[in-house]
Amino acid sequence: MLIRIPSSSHPSPSEITPESVYLNRRQFMGLSVSAGMLATAGWAQAAQTPLQAALQQKLSSVQKSPYRTDEKQTPFEHVTQYNNFYEFGYEKSDPAEYAHEMQVDPWSLEVSGHAAKTGVYTLEDILSWMDIEERIYRLRCVEAWSMVIPWVGFSLASLIKRFEPGSKAKYVFFETLHSPEQMRGQRSAFSSIEWPYVEGMRMDEAVHPLSFMAVGLYGKALPNQNGAPLRLVVPWKYGFKSIKSIVKIRFLEERLLTSWEKSAPSEYGFYSNVNPKVDHPRWSQKEERRLPSSFFSPNRIPTKMFNGYPEVAGLYQGMDLRKYF
Amino acid sequence: MQGRGGRLLVWWLMFLSAAMPFFYALYCAFINPTGPDVVKEVLEFLGDTAFIYLLLTLSVTPLRRHLGQSWLQRFRRMLGLYCLFYAALHLSIYFGIMVDFSALFEELVKRPYVLVGALAFIVLLALGLTSPKFMMRRMGRRWKSLHRWIYVAVILVWLHMFWQSRGDVGEAMLYGAVTVLLLLLRVPRVEEMFKKNRKGYCSE
């Protein structure tokens, strides 16, 4: 199996401006000069990129999915201002502060490995194949806090099907954008995480109906700090499995090490299923703080097996989840 | 500052400014939460603050010996007691709000960083309880050897912080560098290097 390691001078597909976007911009500039003055509505339309147009169209017709919960949703401001996205820094407020330095339009996804339809796809291509739905999921962070978030996107299975993976595709691996110029956390000298961030799942986990690809939350396009423009959401696993700002999908026969496994193998396993019975070596996973939590109401609640999604239990039949944590 | 009034004013200024982190923590906790996970944030803020006061306490003697700044000497005990105060708040929030008090034993046994932090607190508590002047007089020579345990405490506190690093060890390294510097300044050899040009500022 060939693993291509791009040199730092080699632009990743997402960094290359497609000709259509470049020409659009030209056209727009010309238009605005000749028209002299443009009505606001006309201006907005002329300035829209193909990705923006595709997102806007899809977000205007979101179906409500039966995957939902009546639990109180975490307010938008907290969902978008309290994030772990180490590519932008280690403080929870860093992503909201610095993620705007990442360019998310245009965006493309490189698909490789054991599949019939490999290649580079623009995000607007991908969106055009999909029906968009809203799912309200619990998100349980390995740090013992949790949120309830209304995501907008499509099932991972429906995306994977498009690429026609073969029988050798036992695992699906994902990669986040690697661009130290845009992601200041990737420039940190003290990071124990190797960039780019890599995550993965077994194929049967990936095509489970609960596995989701989000392009938005609270009915809007994903803010950069939440992993724009395309991220994974796997609600029965700890949050770090739900990799953000995905640029690559690989169908592999053998398992790779994920970023956190490499960083601290005794603390973070490949599966990382939410499990109150298996503690993190440094803290208990029996409970979680459902955010917002405060001194008046700490909001500590018991953590449920598979984060309250027992329908995935079949995937792990006969496995010792203490060993395969 | 001259005279008794001036000295009193400086004392109060020190006392109140050292209490500022406490008021800030109260403000974040009850008036204007800094975020959705404010208990954890205040917990960590108080822990950092306690560490900083421990380092400040440890810098008093080197400042006097090597830089001739002796005015801080009068505040060494105050700084040390503030360190104990912030550490006590930090510990109470952990065992009062973050985890069940009933989990105290389990936490101590299962998590080395908790154990190390708790040991550091016991040392600080012993130093705090023996800090009044009458205790100093009563204990005589033993007081000095007991209070040398502050070096053990600072190493334990650093370990407590380092063991909790996740993904990034930058902060722990910064605190570690200051700790190492302050400890090195106590090594007789290193002291000699500084003292060569500073006769007259020796003897404790």
Coordinates of C-alpha atoms in Angstrom, one line a residue:
Chain A
M1 CA 0.0 0.0 0.0
L2 CA 1.3 3.4 -1.0
I3 CA 1.1 6.3 1.4
R4 CA 1.9 9.5 -0.3
I5 CA 3.5 12.1 2.0
P6 CA 3.0 15.5 0.5
S7 CA 5.8 17.9 0.8
S8 CA 5.0 21.2 2.5
S9 CA 5.4 23.2 -0.7
H10 CA 3.0 21.0 -2.5
P11 CA -0.5 22.6 -2.4
S12 CA -3.2 20.4 -1.0
P13 CA -6.2 20.1 -3.3
S14 CA -8.2 22.4 -1.0
E15 CA -5.6 25.1 -1.5
I16 CA -6.0 25.3 -5.2
T17 CA -8.6 27.7 -6.4
P18 CA -10.7 26.1 -9.1
E19 CA -10.8 27.9 -12.4
S20 CA -14.6 28.4 -12.1
V21 CA -14.2 30.3 -8.8
Y22 CA -11.4 32.4 -10.2
L23 CA -13.4 33.3 -13.3
N24 CA -16.5 34.0 -11.3
R25 CA -14.6 36.5 -9.3
R26 CA -13.4 38.2 -12.4
Q27 CA -16.8 38.2 -13.8
F28 CA -18.2 39.7 -10.6
M29 CA -15.6 42.4 -10.4
G30 CA -16.3 43.4 -14.0
L31 CA -20.0 43.4 -13.3
S32 CA -19.7 45.6 -10.3
V33 CA -17.7 48.1 -12.3
S34 CA -20.0 48.3 -15.2
A35 CA -23.1 48.3 -13.1
G36 CA -21.6 51.0 -11.0
M37 CA -24.0 50.4 -8.2
L38 CA -25.6 47.0 -7.3
A39 CA -28.6 46.3 -5.3
T40 CA -27.8 44.4 -2.1
A41 CA -29.6 41.3 -3.3
G42 CA -27.8 41.3 -6.6
W43 CA -24.5 41.8 -4.9
A44 CA -25.0 38.8 -2.7
Q45 CA -25.9 36.6 -5.6
A46 CA -23.0 37.7 -7.7
A47 CA -20.6 37.2 -4.8
Q48 CA -21.8 33.7 -4.0
T49 CA -19.3 30.9 -4.7
P50 CA -20.5 27.5 -6.1
L51 CA -20.1 26.0 -2.6
Q52 CA -22.0 28.8 -0.9
A53 CA -24.8 28.4 -3.5
A54 CA -24.9 24.6 -3.0
L55 CA -24.9 25.0 0.8
Q56 CA -27.6 27.6 0.7
Q57 CA -29.8 25.5 -1.5
K58 CA -29.4 22.4 0.7
L59 CA -29.9 24.3 4.0
S60 CA -33.2 25.7 2.8
S61 CA -34.7 22.2 2.5
V62 CA -33.6 20.3 5.6
Q63 CA -35.7 17.3 6.6
K64 CA -36.1 16.4 10.3
S65 CA -34.7 13.0 11.0
P66 CA -36.2 10.6 13.5
Y67 CA -32.7 10.6 15.1
R68 CA -33.4 13.2 17.8
T69 CA -33.8 13.7 21.5
D70 CA -36.0 15.8 23.7
E71 CA -33.1 16.7 26.0
K72 CA -32.4 20.4 26.3
Q73 CA -30.1 21.6 23.5
T74 CA -26.9 23.3 24.3
P75 CA -27.2 27.0 23.3
F76 CA -25.7 28.0 20.0
E77 CA -23.2 30.3 21.6
H78 CA -21.7 27.5 23.7
V79 CA -21.7 25.0 20.9
T80 CA -19.7 27.5 18.8
Q81 CA -17.5 29.1 21.4
Y82 CA -16.4 26.2 23.6
N83 CA -14.5 23.9 21.3
N84 CA -11.6 21.4 21.2
F85 CA -9.9 21.9 17.9
Y86 CA -6.2 21.7 18.7
E87 CA -5.3 22.8 15.2
F88 CA -6.2 26.3 16.5
G89 CA -4.8 26.1 20.0
Y90 CA -5.3 24.3 23.3
E91 CA -7.8 26.7 25.0
K92 CA -11.5 26.1 24.5
S93 CA -11.8 29.6 23.3
D94 CA -9.0 29.4 20.7
P95 CA -10.9 27.8 17.9
A96 CA -13.6 30.5 18.0
E97 CA -10.9 33.1 18.0
Y98 CA -8.6 31.7 15.3
A99 CA -10.5 29.3 13.1
H100 CA -11.4 32.2 10.7
E101 CA -7.8 32.0 9.5
M102 CA -8.7 28.7 7.8
Q103 CA -10.0 28.9 4.2
V104 CA -13.0 26.6 3.8
D105 CA -14.2 27.6 0.4
P106 CA -13.4 26.1 -2.1
W107 CA -13.1 22.7 -0.5
S108 CA -12.5 19.3 -1.9
L109 CA -12.3 15.7 -0.6
E110 CA -9.7 13.3 -1.8
V111 CA -10.9 9.7 -1.9
S112 CA -8.4 6.9 -2.2
G113 CA -7.8 3.2 -1.4
H114 CA -9.9 0.2 -2.0
A115 CA -12.8 1.7 -3.8
A116 CA -14.0 2.0 -7.4
K117 CA -14.7 5.7 -7.4
T118 CA -11.6 7.2 -6.0
G119 CA -10.5 10.8 -6.9
V120 CA -10.9 14.3 -5.9
Y121 CA -14.5 15.6 -5.4
T122 CA -15.5 19.2 -4.7
L123 CA -17.8 19.6 -1.7
E124 CA -20.5 21.1 -4.0
D125 CA -20.4 17.8 -6.0
I126 CA -20.9 15.8 -2.9
L127 CA -23.7 18.0 -1.6
S128 CA -25.5 17.6 -5.0
W129 CA -25.8 13.8 -4.4
M130 CA -27.2 14.1 -0.9
D131 CA -30.5 14.9 0.9
I132 CA -29.8 16.9 3.9
E133 CA -31.4 16.2 7.3
E134 CA -31.3 17.4 10.8
R135 CA -30.3 15.1 13.7
I136 CA -30.1 16.0 17.3
Y137 CA -27.3 14.0 18.9
R138 CA -25.6 14.0 22.3
L139 CA -21.9 14.7 22.1
R140 CA -19.8 13.3 24.9
C141 CA -16.3 14.6 25.2
V142 CA -13.6 12.3 26.6
E143 CA -12.9 15.2 29.1
A144 CA -16.2 14.3 30.8
W145 CA -18.4 17.1 29.5
S146 CA -21.3 16.8 27.1
M147 CA -23.6 18.8 24.8
V148 CA -26.8 18.2 22.8
I149 CA -26.4 19.5 19.3
P150 CA -28.7 19.8 16.3
W151 CA -26.5 18.8 13.4
V152 CA -27.3 19.2 9.7
G153 CA -25.9 16.8 7.1
F154 CA -26.2 13.3 5.7
S155 CA -25.5 9.8 6.7
L156 CA -21.9 8.6 6.3
A157 CA -23.2 5.3 4.8
S158 CA -24.8 7.2 1.9
L159 CA -21.5 9.0 1.1
I160 CA -19.4 5.8 1.4
K161 CA -21.8 4.0 -1.0
R162 CA -21.1 6.6 -3.7
F163 CA -17.4 5.6 -3.7
E164 CA -18.2 1.9 -4.1
P165 CA -15.6 0.5 -1.7
G166 CA -14.4 -3.1 -2.4
S167 CA -14.2 -6.1 -0.1
K168 CA -10.7 -5.2 0.9
A169 CA -11.9 -1.9 2.4
K170 CA -12.0 -3.1 6.1
Y171 CA -11.4 0.4 7.5
V172 CA -12.3 4.0 6.7
F173 CA -9.8 6.6 7.7
F174 CA -10.2 10.4 7.6
E175 CA -7.7 13.2 7.6
T176 CA -8.1 16.9 8.7
L177 CA -6.6 19.7 6.7
H178 CA -2.9 20.1 7.3
S179 CA -1.9 23.7 6.8
P180 CA 0.3 25.4 9.5
E181 CA -0.1 28.7 7.7
Q182 CA -3.9 28.6 8.4
M183 CA -3.9 26.6 11.6
R184 CA -1.8 28.1 14.3
G185 CA -2.0 25.1 16.6
Q186 CA -0.1 23.1 14.0
R187 CA 2.8 25.5 14.5
S188 CA 3.1 24.8 18.2
A189 CA 6.4 23.4 19.3
F190 CA 5.0 21.7 22.4
S191 CA 2.3 19.7 20.7
S192 CA 2.4 15.9 21.4
I193 CA 0.0 15.4 18.5
E194 CA 1.3 14.6 15.0
W195 CA -0.4 16.5 12.2
P196 CA -2.4 16.0 10.2
Y197 CA -5.1 14.7 12.6
V198 CA -6.1 11.2 11.6
E199 CA -9.2 9.3 12.7
G200 CA -10.8 6.1 11.6
M201 CA -13.4 3.4 12.1
R202 CA -14.1 -0.1 11.1
M203 CA -16.2 -0.3 7.9
D204 CA -19.2 -1.7 9.7
E205 CA -19.1 1.1 12.3
A206 CA -18.8 3.7 9.5
V207 CA -21.8 2.5 7.6
H208 CA -23.9 2.2 10.8
P209 CA -27.0 4.4 10.3
L210 CA -26.0 6.6 13.2
S211 CA -22.7 7.7 11.6
F212 CA -23.2 11.1 10.2
M213 CA -21.4 13.7 8.1
A214 CA -22.3 17.3 9.2
V215 CA -22.1 20.4 7.1
G216 CA -24.1 22.5 9.5
L217 CA -25.6 23.0 12.9
Y218 CA -28.6 24.9 14.2
G219 CA -29.8 25.1 10.6
K220 CA -26.7 27.1 9.5
A221 CA -23.5 26.2 7.7
L222 CA -20.9 24.9 10.1
P223 CA -18.8 27.6 11.7
N224 CA -15.1 27.0 11.1
Q225 CA -14.4 26.3 14.8
N226 CA -16.9 23.4 14.6
G227 CA -15.1 21.7 11.7
A228 CA -16.3 23.5 8.6
P229 CA -17.1 22.7 6.0
L230 CA -17.4 18.9 6.4
R231 CA -17.0 16.9 9.6
L232 CA -17.8 13.5 11.0
V233 CA -20.3 13.0 13.9
V234 CA -20.2 9.6 15.6
P235 CA -22.4 10.0 18.7
W236 CA -21.6 6.8 20.5
K237 CA -17.9 7.5 20.6
Y238 CA -15.9 10.2 22.5
G239 CA -15.9 13.5 20.7
F240 CA -12.4 13.4 19.4
K241 CA -13.4 10.5 17.0
S242 CA -15.7 13.0 15.2
I243 CA -12.9 14.4 13.1
K244 CA -13.3 18.0 11.7
S245 CA -12.5 19.8 8.5
I246 CA -12.0 16.6 6.5
V247 CA -9.9 16.6 3.3
K248 CA -9.2 12.9 2.8
I249 CA -11.0 9.6 3.1
R250 CA -9.1 6.4 2.7
F251 CA -10.5 2.9 2.4
L252 CA -7.9 0.6 3.8
E253 CA -7.5 -3.1 4.5
E254 CA -5.3 -2.5 7.5
R255 CA -5.7 -0.4 10.5
L256 CA -3.7 2.8 10.9
L257 CA -3.0 4.4 14.3
T258 CA -5.1 7.4 15.0
S259 CA -3.6 10.7 16.2
W260 CA -4.6 10.2 19.8
E261 CA -3.5 6.6 19.8
K262 CA -0.1 7.8 18.7
S263 CA 0.0 10.6 21.2
A264 CA -1.0 8.5 24.3
P265 CA -1.7 4.8 23.5
S266 CA -2.5 3.9 27.1
E267 CA -5.2 6.6 27.3
Y268 CA -6.9 6.6 23.9
G269 CA -7.9 3.5 22.0
F270 CA -9.0 3.0 18.5
Y271 CA -12.6 2.3 19.4
S272 CA -13.1 5.0 22.1
N273 CA -16.7 4.1 22.6
V274 CA -18.4 6.0 25.4
N275 CA -18.2 3.6 28.3
P276 CA -18.9 4.6 32.0
K277 CA -17.3 1.4 33.1
V278 CA -13.9 2.0 31.6
D279 CA -12.2 5.1 33.2
H280 CA -9.7 7.3 31.4
P281 CA -6.5 6.5 33.3
R282 CA -6.5 10.0 34.7
W283 CA -10.2 10.6 35.4
S284 CA -13.5 8.8 35.8
Q285 CA -15.9 8.4 33.0
K286 CA -18.9 7.5 35.2
E287 CA -20.4 10.9 35.0
E288 CA -20.4 13.9 32.8
R289 CA -21.1 17.6 33.1
R290 CA -24.0 18.5 30.7
L291 CA -23.1 22.0 29.5
P292 CA -23.8 24.7 30.4
S293 CA -22.7 23.8 33.9
S294 CA -22.3 26.3 36.7
F295 CA -21.7 26.7 40.4
F296 CA -25.4 27.0 41.0
S297 CA -26.2 24.0 38.9
P298 CA -23.1 21.8 38.1
N299 CA -25.4 19.5 36.0
R300 CA -23.6 16.3 36.7
I301 CA -25.4 13.4 35.1
P302 CA -24.5 9.7 34.8
T303 CA -22.8 8.7 31.6
K304 CA -24.6 6.0 29.6
M305 CA -23.1 3.1 27.8
F306 CA -22.5 4.0 24.1
N307 CA -23.6 7.5 25.1
G308 CA -27.2 6.2 25.3
Y309 CA -27.2 4.7 21.8
P310 CA -27.6 1.0 22.6
E311 CA -28.4 0.1 19.0
V312 CA -24.6 0.0 18.2
A313 CA -24.0 -2.8 20.8
G314 CA -24.2 -5.4 18.1
L315 CA -21.1 -4.1 16.4
Y316 CA -19.0 -5.1 19.4
Q317 CA -20.6 -8.5 20.2
G318 CA -18.1 -10.8 21.9
M319 CA -15.4 -8.1 22.3
D320 CA -13.9 -7.3 25.6
L321 CA -14.5 -3.5 25.7
R322 CA -12.0 -3.1 28.5
K323 CA -9.3 -4.4 26.3
Y324 CA -10.6 -2.7 23.1
F325 CA -11.3 0.6 24.8
Chain B
M1 CA 7.5 54.6 52.6
Q2 CA 8.5 55.8 56.0
G3 CA 7.1 55.2 59.4
R4 CA 4.4 52.9 60.9
G5 CA 1.6 54.4 58.8
G6 CA 3.5 53.8 55.6
R7 CA 4.3 50.3 56.5
L8 CA 0.8 49.5 57.3
L9 CA -0.4 51.0 54.0
V10 CA 2.1 48.8 52.1
W11 CA 0.9 45.7 54.1
W12 CA -2.7 46.4 53.2
L13 CA -1.9 47.0 49.6
M14 CA 0.0 43.6 49.4
F15 CA -2.8 41.9 51.3
L16 CA -5.6 43.2 49.1
S17 CA -3.7 42.8 45.8
A18 CA -2.9 39.2 46.7
A19 CA -6.6 38.6 47.2
M20 CA -7.5 39.8 43.8
P21 CA -7.5 36.4 42.2
F22 CA -10.0 35.3 44.8
F23 CA -12.4 38.1 43.9
Y24 CA -11.9 37.4 40.3
A25 CA -12.8 33.7 40.9
L26 CA -15.9 34.8 42.8
Y27 CA -16.9 37.1 40.0
C28 CA -16.5 34.3 37.4
A29 CA -18.2 31.7 39.5
F30 CA -21.3 33.7 40.5
I31 CA -21.7 36.8 38.5
N32 CA -20.4 36.5 35.0
P33 CA -19.4 32.9 34.1
T34 CA -16.5 32.8 31.6
G35 CA -18.1 29.9 29.7
P36 CA -20.3 26.9 29.9
D37 CA -17.9 24.8 31.9
V38 CA -17.1 27.4 34.6
V39 CA -16.6 25.1 37.5
K40 CA -13.7 23.4 35.7
E41 CA -12.3 26.8 34.6
V42 CA -12.4 28.3 38.1
L43 CA -10.9 25.0 39.5
E44 CA -8.0 25.3 37.1
F45 CA -7.6 29.0 37.6
L46 CA -7.4 28.5 41.4
G47 CA -4.9 25.7 40.9
D48 CA -2.7 27.9 38.7
T49 CA -3.0 30.7 41.1
A50 CA -1.9 28.6 44.0
F51 CA 1.2 27.4 42.0
I52 CA 2.0 31.0 41.1
Y53 CA 1.9 32.0 44.8
L54 CA 4.1 29.1 45.7
L55 CA 6.7 30.3 43.1
L56 CA 6.4 33.9 44.4
T57 CA 7.0 32.6 47.9
L58 CA 10.1 30.8 46.7
S59 CA 11.4 33.8 44.9
V60 CA 11.5 36.0 48.0
T61 CA 14.8 34.7 49.3
P62 CA 16.7 34.7 46.0
L63 CA 15.5 38.2 45.3
R64 CA 16.9 39.4 48.6
R65 CA 20.1 37.5 48.3
H66 CA 21.0 38.0 44.7
L67 CA 19.3 41.3 43.8
G68 CA 19.4 43.0 47.2
Q69 CA 15.6 43.4 47.1
S70 CA 14.9 42.8 50.8
W71 CA 11.5 44.6 51.1
L72 CA 9.6 41.5 50.0
Q73 CA 11.0 39.5 52.9
R74 CA 8.2 40.8 55.2
F75 CA 5.6 39.3 52.9
R76 CA 7.0 35.8 52.5
R77 CA 4.7 34.3 55.0
M78 CA 1.7 36.2 53.6
L79 CA 2.5 34.9 50.1
G80 CA 2.9 31.4 51.4
L81 CA -0.4 31.5 53.3
Y82 CA -2.2 32.8 50.2
C83 CA -0.8 29.8 48.3
L84 CA -2.3 27.6 50.9
F85 CA -5.6 29.5 50.7
Y86 CA -5.9 29.1 46.9
A87 CA -4.8 25.5 47.1
A88 CA -7.6 24.8 49.7
L89 CA -10.2 26.5 47.5
H90 CA -9.0 24.4 44.5
L91 CA -9.2 21.2 46.5
S92 CA -12.6 22.0 47.9
I93 CA -14.1 22.6 44.5
Y94 CA -12.6 19.4 43.2
F95 CA -14.0 17.2 45.9
G96 CA -17.1 19.3 46.6
I97 CA -18.4 19.9 43.1
M98 CA -16.3 18.2 40.4
V99 CA -16.5 14.7 41.8
D100 CA -18.4 13.2 44.7
F101 CA -16.7 13.6 48.1
S102 CA -17.4 9.8 48.5
A103 CA -15.0 9.3 45.6
L104 CA -12.1 10.8 47.5
F105 CA -10.5 7.5 48.4
E106 CA -11.0 6.0 44.9
E107 CA -9.5 9.2 43.3
L108 CA -6.5 9.1 45.6
V109 CA -5.8 5.4 44.9
K110 CA -6.5 5.4 41.2
R111 CA -5.1 8.7 40.0
P112 CA -1.5 9.5 40.7
Y113 CA -1.9 13.2 39.9
V114 CA -4.6 13.5 42.5
L115 CA -2.5 11.7 45.1
V116 CA 0.5 13.9 44.3
G117 CA -1.6 17.1 44.6
A118 CA -3.0 15.9 47.9
L119 CA 0.4 15.2 49.3
A120 CA 1.6 18.6 48.2
F121 CA -1.4 20.1 50.0
I122 CA -0.6 18.2 53.2
V123 CA 2.9 19.6 53.1
L124 CA 1.6 23.2 52.5
L125 CA -0.9 22.7 55.3
A126 CA 1.9 21.7 57.7
L127 CA 3.9 24.7 56.7
G128 CA 0.9 27.0 57.1
L129 CA 0.0 25.7 60.5
T130 CA 3.6 26.2 61.8
S131 CA 3.9 29.7 60.2
P132 CA 3.0 31.9 63.2
K133 CA 5.9 33.6 65.0
F134 CA 5.2 31.7 68.3
M135 CA 5.5 28.4 66.4
M136 CA 8.7 29.5 64.9
R137 CA 10.1 30.4 68.3
R138 CA 8.8 27.2 69.9
M139 CA 10.2 24.9 67.2
G140 CA 13.6 26.6 67.0
R141 CA 16.0 24.7 64.6
R142 CA 13.3 22.2 63.7
W143 CA 11.2 25.0 62.1
K144 CA 13.8 25.6 59.4
S145 CA 14.2 21.9 58.5
L146 CA 10.4 21.5 58.4
H147 CA 10.0 24.5 56.1
R148 CA 12.6 23.1 53.7
W149 CA 9.8 20.8 52.7
I150 CA 8.5 23.6 50.5
Y151 CA 11.0 22.3 47.9
V152 CA 9.3 18.9 48.0
A153 CA 6.0 20.7 47.7
V154 CA 6.9 22.6 44.6
I155 CA 8.1 19.5 42.9
L156 CA 4.9 17.6 43.8
V157 CA 2.8 20.6 42.6
W158 CA 4.7 20.6 39.3
L159 CA 4.2 16.9 38.8
H160 CA 0.5 17.4 39.6
M161 CA 0.3 19.9 36.7
F162 CA 2.5 18.0 34.3
W163 CA 0.5 14.7 34.7
Q164 CA -2.6 16.5 33.6
S165 CA -1.2 17.8 30.3
R166 CA -3.1 16.7 27.3
G167 CA -1.8 17.3 23.8
D168 CA 0.3 20.2 24.8
V169 CA 3.0 20.4 27.5
G170 CA 3.9 24.1 26.9
E171 CA 2.3 25.4 30.1
A172 CA 3.8 22.7 32.3
M173 CA 7.2 23.4 30.7
L174 CA 7.0 27.1 31.5
Y175 CA 6.1 26.5 35.1
G176 CA 8.8 23.8 35.2
A177 CA 11.5 26.2 34.0
V178 CA 10.6 28.7 36.7
T179 CA 10.6 26.0 39.3
V180 CA 14.0 24.7 38.2
L181 CA 15.5 28.2 38.2
L182 CA 14.2 28.9 41.8
L183 CA 15.5 25.5 43.0
L184 CA 18.9 26.0 41.3
L185 CA 19.3 29.3 43.1
R186 CA 19.4 27.3 46.3
V187 CA 22.2 25.1 45.3
P188 CA 25.3 26.3 47.2
R189 CA 27.5 26.3 44.1
V190 CA 25.1 28.3 42.0
E191 CA 24.7 30.7 45.0
E192 CA 28.4 31.2 45.2
M193 CA 28.5 32.3 41.5
F194 CA 26.0 35.0 42.3
K195 CA 27.5 36.0 45.7
K196 CA 30.9 36.8 44.3
N197 CA 29.9 40.4 43.6
R198 CA 27.4 40.8 46.4
K199 CA 29.1 40.6 49.7
G200 CA 27.1 42.0 52.5
Y201 CA 23.9 40.4 51.4
C202 CA 24.5 37.0 52.7
S203 CA 23.4 35.2 55.9
E204 CA 19.9 34.3 56.5

